[in-house]
Coordinates of C-alpha atoms in Angstrom, one line a residue:
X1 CA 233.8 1.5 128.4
X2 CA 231.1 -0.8 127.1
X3 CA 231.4 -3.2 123.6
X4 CA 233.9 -1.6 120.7
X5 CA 233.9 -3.4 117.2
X6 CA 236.8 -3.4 114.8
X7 CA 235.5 -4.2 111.4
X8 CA 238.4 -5.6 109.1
X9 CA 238.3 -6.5 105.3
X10 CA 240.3 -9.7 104.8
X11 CA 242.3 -11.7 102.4
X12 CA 240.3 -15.0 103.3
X13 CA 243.1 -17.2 101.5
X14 CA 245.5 -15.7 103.0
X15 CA 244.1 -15.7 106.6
X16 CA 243.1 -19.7 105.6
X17 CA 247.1 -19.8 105.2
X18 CA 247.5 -18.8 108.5
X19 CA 247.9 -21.8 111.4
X20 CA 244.6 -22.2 112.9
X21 CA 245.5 -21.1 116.1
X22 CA 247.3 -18.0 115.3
X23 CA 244.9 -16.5 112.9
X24 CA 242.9 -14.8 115.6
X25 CA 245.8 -13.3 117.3
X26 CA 247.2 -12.0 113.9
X27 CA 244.0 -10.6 113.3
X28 CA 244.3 -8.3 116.8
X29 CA 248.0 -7.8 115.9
X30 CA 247.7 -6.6 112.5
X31 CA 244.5 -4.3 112.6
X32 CA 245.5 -2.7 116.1
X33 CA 248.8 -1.8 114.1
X34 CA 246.7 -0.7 110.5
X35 CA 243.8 1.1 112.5
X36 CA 245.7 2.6 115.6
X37 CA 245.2 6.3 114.1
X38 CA 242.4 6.5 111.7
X39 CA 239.1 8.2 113.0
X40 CA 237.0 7.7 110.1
X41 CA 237.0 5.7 106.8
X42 CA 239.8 3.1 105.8
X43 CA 242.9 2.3 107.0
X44 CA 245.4 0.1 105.0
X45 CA 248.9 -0.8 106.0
X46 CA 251.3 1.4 105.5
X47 CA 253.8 -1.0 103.8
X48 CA 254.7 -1.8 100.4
X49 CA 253.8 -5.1 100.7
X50 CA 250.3 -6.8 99.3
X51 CA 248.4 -5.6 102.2
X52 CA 245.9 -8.4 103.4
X53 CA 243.5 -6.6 106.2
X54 CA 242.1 -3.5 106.5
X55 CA 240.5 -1.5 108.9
X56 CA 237.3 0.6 108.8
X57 CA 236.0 3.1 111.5
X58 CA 232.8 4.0 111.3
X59 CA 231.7 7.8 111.1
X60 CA 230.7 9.4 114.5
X61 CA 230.3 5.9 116.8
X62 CA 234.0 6.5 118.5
X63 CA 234.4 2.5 117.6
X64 CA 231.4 1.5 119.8
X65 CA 229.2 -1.3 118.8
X66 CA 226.4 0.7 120.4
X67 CA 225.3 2.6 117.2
X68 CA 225.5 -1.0 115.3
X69 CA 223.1 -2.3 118.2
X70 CA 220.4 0.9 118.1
X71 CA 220.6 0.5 114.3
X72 CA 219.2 -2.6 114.3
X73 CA 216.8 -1.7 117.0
X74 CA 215.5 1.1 114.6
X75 CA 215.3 -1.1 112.2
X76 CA 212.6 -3.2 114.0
X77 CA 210.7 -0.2 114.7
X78 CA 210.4 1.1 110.8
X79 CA 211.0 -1.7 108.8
X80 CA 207.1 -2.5 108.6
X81 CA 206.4 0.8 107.3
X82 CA 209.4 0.9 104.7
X83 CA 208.8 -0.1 101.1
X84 CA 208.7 -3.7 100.4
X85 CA 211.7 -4.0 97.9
X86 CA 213.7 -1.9 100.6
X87 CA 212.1 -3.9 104.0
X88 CA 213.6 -7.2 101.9
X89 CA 216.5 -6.0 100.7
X90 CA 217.7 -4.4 103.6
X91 CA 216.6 -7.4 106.3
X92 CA 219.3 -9.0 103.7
X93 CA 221.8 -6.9 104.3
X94 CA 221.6 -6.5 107.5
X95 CA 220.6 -10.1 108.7
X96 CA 224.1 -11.3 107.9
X97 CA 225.8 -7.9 109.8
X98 CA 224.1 -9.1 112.9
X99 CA 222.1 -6.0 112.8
X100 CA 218.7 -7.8 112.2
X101 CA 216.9 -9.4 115.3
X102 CA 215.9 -12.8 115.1
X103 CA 212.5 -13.9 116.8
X104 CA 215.3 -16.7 117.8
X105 CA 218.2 -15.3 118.2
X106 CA 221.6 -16.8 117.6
X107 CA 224.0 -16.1 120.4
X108 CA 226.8 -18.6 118.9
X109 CA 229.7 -17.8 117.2
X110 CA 229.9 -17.3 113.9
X111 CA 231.3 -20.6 112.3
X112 CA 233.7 -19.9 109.4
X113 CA 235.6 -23.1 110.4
X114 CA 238.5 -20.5 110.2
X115 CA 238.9 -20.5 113.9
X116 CA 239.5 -23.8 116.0
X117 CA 237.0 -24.2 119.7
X118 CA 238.8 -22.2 122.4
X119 CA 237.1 -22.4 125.6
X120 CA 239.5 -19.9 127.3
X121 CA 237.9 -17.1 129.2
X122 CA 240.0 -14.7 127.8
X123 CA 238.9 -15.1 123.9
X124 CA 236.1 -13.3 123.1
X125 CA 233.7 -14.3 120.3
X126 CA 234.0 -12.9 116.6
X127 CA 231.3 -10.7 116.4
X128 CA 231.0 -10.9 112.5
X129 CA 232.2 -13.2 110.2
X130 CA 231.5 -13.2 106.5
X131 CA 233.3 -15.0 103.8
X132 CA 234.1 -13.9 100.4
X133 CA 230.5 -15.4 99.1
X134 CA 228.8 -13.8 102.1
X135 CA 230.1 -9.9 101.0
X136 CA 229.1 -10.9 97.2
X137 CA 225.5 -11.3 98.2
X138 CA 225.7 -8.3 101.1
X139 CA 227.0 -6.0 98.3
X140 CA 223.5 -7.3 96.3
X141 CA 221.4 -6.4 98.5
X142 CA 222.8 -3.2 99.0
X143 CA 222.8 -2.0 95.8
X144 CA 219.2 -2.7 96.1
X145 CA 218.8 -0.6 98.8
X146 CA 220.9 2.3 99.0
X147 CA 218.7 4.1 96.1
X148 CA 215.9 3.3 98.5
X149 CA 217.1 4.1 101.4
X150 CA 216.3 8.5 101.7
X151 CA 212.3 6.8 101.7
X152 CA 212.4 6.0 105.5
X153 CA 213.9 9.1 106.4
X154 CA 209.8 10.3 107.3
X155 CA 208.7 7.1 108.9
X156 CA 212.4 6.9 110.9
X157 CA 211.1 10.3 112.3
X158 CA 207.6 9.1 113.5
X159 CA 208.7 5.3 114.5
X160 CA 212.5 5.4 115.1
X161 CA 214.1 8.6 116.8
X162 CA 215.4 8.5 119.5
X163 CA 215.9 11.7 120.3
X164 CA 219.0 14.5 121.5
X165 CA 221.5 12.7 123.2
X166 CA 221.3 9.2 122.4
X167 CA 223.1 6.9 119.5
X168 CA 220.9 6.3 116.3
X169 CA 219.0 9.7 117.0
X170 CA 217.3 10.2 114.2
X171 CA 217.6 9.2 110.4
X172 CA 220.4 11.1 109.5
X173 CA 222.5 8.9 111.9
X174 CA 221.1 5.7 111.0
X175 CA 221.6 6.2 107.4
X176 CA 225.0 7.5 108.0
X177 CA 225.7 4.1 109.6
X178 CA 224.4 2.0 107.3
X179 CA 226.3 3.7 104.4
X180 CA 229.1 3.2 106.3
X181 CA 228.1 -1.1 106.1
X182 CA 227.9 -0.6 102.2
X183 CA 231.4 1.0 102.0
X184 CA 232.9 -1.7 103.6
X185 CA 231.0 -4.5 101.7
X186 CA 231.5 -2.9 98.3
X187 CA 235.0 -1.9 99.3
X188 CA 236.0 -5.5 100.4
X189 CA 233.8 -7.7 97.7
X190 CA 235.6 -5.7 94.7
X191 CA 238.7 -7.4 96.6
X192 CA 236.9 -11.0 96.9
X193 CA 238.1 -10.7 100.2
X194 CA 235.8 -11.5 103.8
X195 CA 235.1 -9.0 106.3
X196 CA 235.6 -10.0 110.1
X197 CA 233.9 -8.0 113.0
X198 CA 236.2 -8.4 116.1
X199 CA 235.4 -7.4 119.9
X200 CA 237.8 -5.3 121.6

């Protein structure tokens, strides 16, 4: 079956008001209930109440982290031959998505201090977690580069695809992808709210 990411918008005050040790099992709870349906785009809860979590599912990846993963790798391979304002605008937004590799990479947890140590070998770790301030700066960098962004589709040919068959194929895919990231982080900072990435 491989990795699958749910990628949530979140009240953050609301989840802070949340007993430490419940908040991650809430999280599971309420986006399994939200995003149980939806193929493609958002899904918000379907009651009349302030919703707090939302759900996005990202076009064409089935909910596999492997397109997220393959972005980043094509990312590597191009980004030296993308424009400078895009190559630093774009290692910004995608640094924090965990979609930018590290010449020392990180294999911790993210720490929001939201989520108490659990050494059970059940829980598995968040794979994103970005507070309110986090999406304000993610939405910056963004708008930075989306304008930019049709300018690697002919170096993503010569130095990125992939190929028939495989995720991140060719540009269109990647760039599909990342507009997908800059829905959700314009989406959830007009809100104020953080976005959480969770295993499942």
């Amino acid at each position: 079956m491989g990795l699958s990411i749910t990628a949530l918008a979140v009240d953050w005050s609301r989840l802070e008001g949340i007993p430490a040790d419940e908040r991650l099992g809430r999280l599971y709870d309420d986006s399994f209930e939200v995003g149980e349906d939806v193929e493609e785009g958002w899904a918000w809860p379907a009651s009349t109440g302030e919703p707090w979590c939302a759900v996005y599912e990202f076009a064409g990846t089935l909910g596999s982290y492997k397109p997220h993963f393959w972005a980043g790798e094509a990312w590597d391979d191009v980004r030296e031959f993308a424009d400078p304002v895009l190559r630093d605008a774009l290692d910004g937004f995608l640094r924090p998505l965990g979609l930018r590799r590290e010449e020392e990479p990180d294999d911790t947890e993210p720490d929001t201090g939201l989520f108490p140590g659990d050494a059970e070998p059940w829980r598995p770790e968040l794979l994103l977690a970005c507070p309110p301030g986090t999406v304000t700066e993610l939405a910056r960098h963004w708008a930075r580069a989306a304008p930019l962004l049709d300018g690697l589709r002919e170096p993503f040919g010569v130095h990125a695809a992939r190929g028939p068959g495989k995720w991140i194929s060719d540009y269109a895919e990647f760039a599909t992808l990342l507009r997908g990231w800059g829905e959700v982080v314009e989406t959830t900072g007009r809100r104020a709210w953080g976005v959480i990435g969770l295993p499942c």
